[in-house]
Amino acid sequence: EIQRLTGLGQGIQPITHAPKGPAGHYFTFKTGSNPSQVVDRFEVRVTRNKWTHFRNGPVGCTARVDSKTAKQMESFALHGKSLKGPVAGTLQENGDVVWNHGYTSRKEV
């Protein structure tokens, strides 16, 4: 188990996750297209049932996220394999997230 501390909201809160869990760096591409055609990158941090994207720039930024300087962006309620927030998504068996707006996010290796 990995434990990190990050400043969120009113103070520092621990974030814990297993290395193979959903937390980590993701890239996004149009569903059904070539995954090398990246349209967005973000880092996911999960606390309890909250999935939050962190970026170093706006949505659509394709540079790898620097965790030390990333800013909190969109948050989603995580219920089983469903994500509900500004858009909805479903976690797939392979770890991909298929979003209802036609894009897929995949965890970077």
Coordinates of C-alpha atoms in Angstrom, one line a residue:
E1 CA 0.0 0.0 0.0
I2 CA 1.3 3.5 -0.9
Q3 CA 0.5 6.5 1.2
R4 CA 0.9 10.1 0.1
L5 CA 0.1 13.4 1.7
T6 CA -1.4 16.1 -0.4
G7 CA -3.0 19.5 0.4
L8 CA -6.7 19.4 -0.3
G9 CA -9.4 21.6 0.9
Q10 CA -8.9 22.6 4.6
G11 CA -5.6 20.8 5.2
I12 CA -3.4 17.8 4.5
Q13 CA -5.3 14.6 4.1
P14 CA -3.7 11.1 3.5
I15 CA -4.4 9.4 0.2
T16 CA -4.0 5.7 0.2
H17 CA -4.3 3.3 -2.7
A18 CA -2.9 0.0 -3.9
P19 CA -0.4 0.3 -6.7
K20 CA -2.7 -1.5 -9.1
G21 CA -5.8 0.5 -8.1
P22 CA -7.3 3.3 -10.1
A23 CA -5.1 6.1 -8.8
G24 CA -2.3 7.1 -11.2
H25 CA -1.6 8.9 -14.5
Y26 CA -4.0 8.6 -17.5
F27 CA -4.1 9.7 -21.1
T28 CA -7.3 10.1 -23.1
F29 CA -8.1 9.4 -26.8
K30 CA -11.3 9.2 -28.9
T31 CA -13.0 5.9 -28.2
G32 CA -12.3 3.5 -31.1
S33 CA -9.4 5.5 -32.5
N34 CA -5.7 5.1 -32.1
P35 CA -4.6 5.5 -28.5
S36 CA -1.5 7.3 -29.6
Q37 CA -3.7 10.3 -30.6
V38 CA -3.7 11.7 -27.1
V39 CA -6.2 14.6 -26.4
D40 CA -5.7 14.9 -22.6
R41 CA -3.7 13.8 -19.7
F42 CA -4.5 13.8 -16.0
E43 CA -3.6 12.2 -12.7
V44 CA -6.3 10.4 -10.7
R45 CA -6.3 10.5 -6.9
V46 CA -9.0 8.5 -5.1
T47 CA -10.2 9.1 -1.6
R48 CA -13.0 6.9 -0.3
N49 CA -15.7 7.1 -3.1
K50 CA -14.3 10.3 -4.7
W51 CA -12.2 10.2 -8.0
T52 CA -10.5 13.5 -8.7
H53 CA -8.5 14.6 -11.8
F54 CA -5.4 16.7 -11.3
R55 CA -3.6 18.6 -14.1
N56 CA -0.9 21.2 -14.6
G57 CA -2.9 23.0 -17.2
P58 CA -6.4 23.1 -18.7
V59 CA -8.5 20.2 -19.9
G60 CA -6.8 19.2 -23.2
C61 CA -3.3 19.5 -21.9
T62 CA -1.3 16.6 -23.2
A63 CA 2.0 16.9 -21.3
R64 CA 2.6 14.3 -18.5
V65 CA 1.3 15.6 -15.2
D66 CA 3.8 16.7 -12.6
S67 CA 2.2 15.4 -9.3
K68 CA 4.1 18.0 -7.2
T69 CA 2.5 21.0 -8.9
A70 CA -0.8 19.6 -10.3
K71 CA -4.0 21.4 -9.5
Q72 CA -7.3 19.8 -8.5
M73 CA -9.8 19.8 -11.3
E74 CA -13.0 17.7 -11.9
S75 CA -14.3 15.3 -9.3
F76 CA -16.5 12.3 -9.7
A77 CA -18.5 10.1 -7.4
L78 CA -17.2 6.5 -7.6
H79 CA -19.8 3.8 -7.2
G80 CA -18.5 0.4 -8.0
K81 CA -17.4 0.7 -11.7
S82 CA -19.4 3.9 -12.3
L83 CA -18.1 7.5 -12.3
K84 CA -20.6 10.3 -12.1
G85 CA -19.6 14.0 -12.3
P86 CA -19.4 16.6 -15.1
V87 CA -19.6 13.5 -17.4
A88 CA -20.2 9.9 -16.7
G89 CA -17.8 7.0 -17.1
T90 CA -17.5 3.3 -16.6
L91 CA -14.4 1.5 -15.4
Q92 CA -13.7 -1.5 -17.7
E93 CA -12.1 -4.8 -16.8
N94 CA -8.8 -3.8 -18.4
G95 CA -8.7 -0.6 -16.3
D96 CA -9.8 1.8 -19.1
V97 CA -12.5 4.4 -18.4
V98 CA -15.0 4.8 -21.2
W99 CA -16.7 8.2 -20.9
N100 CA -20.2 9.0 -22.2
H101 CA -18.8 11.9 -24.3
G102 CA -17.0 9.5 -26.7
Y103 CA -13.6 9.3 -25.2
T104 CA -11.6 6.7 -23.3
S105 CA -8.9 7.2 -20.7
R106 CA -6.2 4.7 -20.1
K107 CA -3.7 4.4 -17.2
E108 CA -0.2 5.1 -18.3
V109 CA 2.3 2.2 -17.8

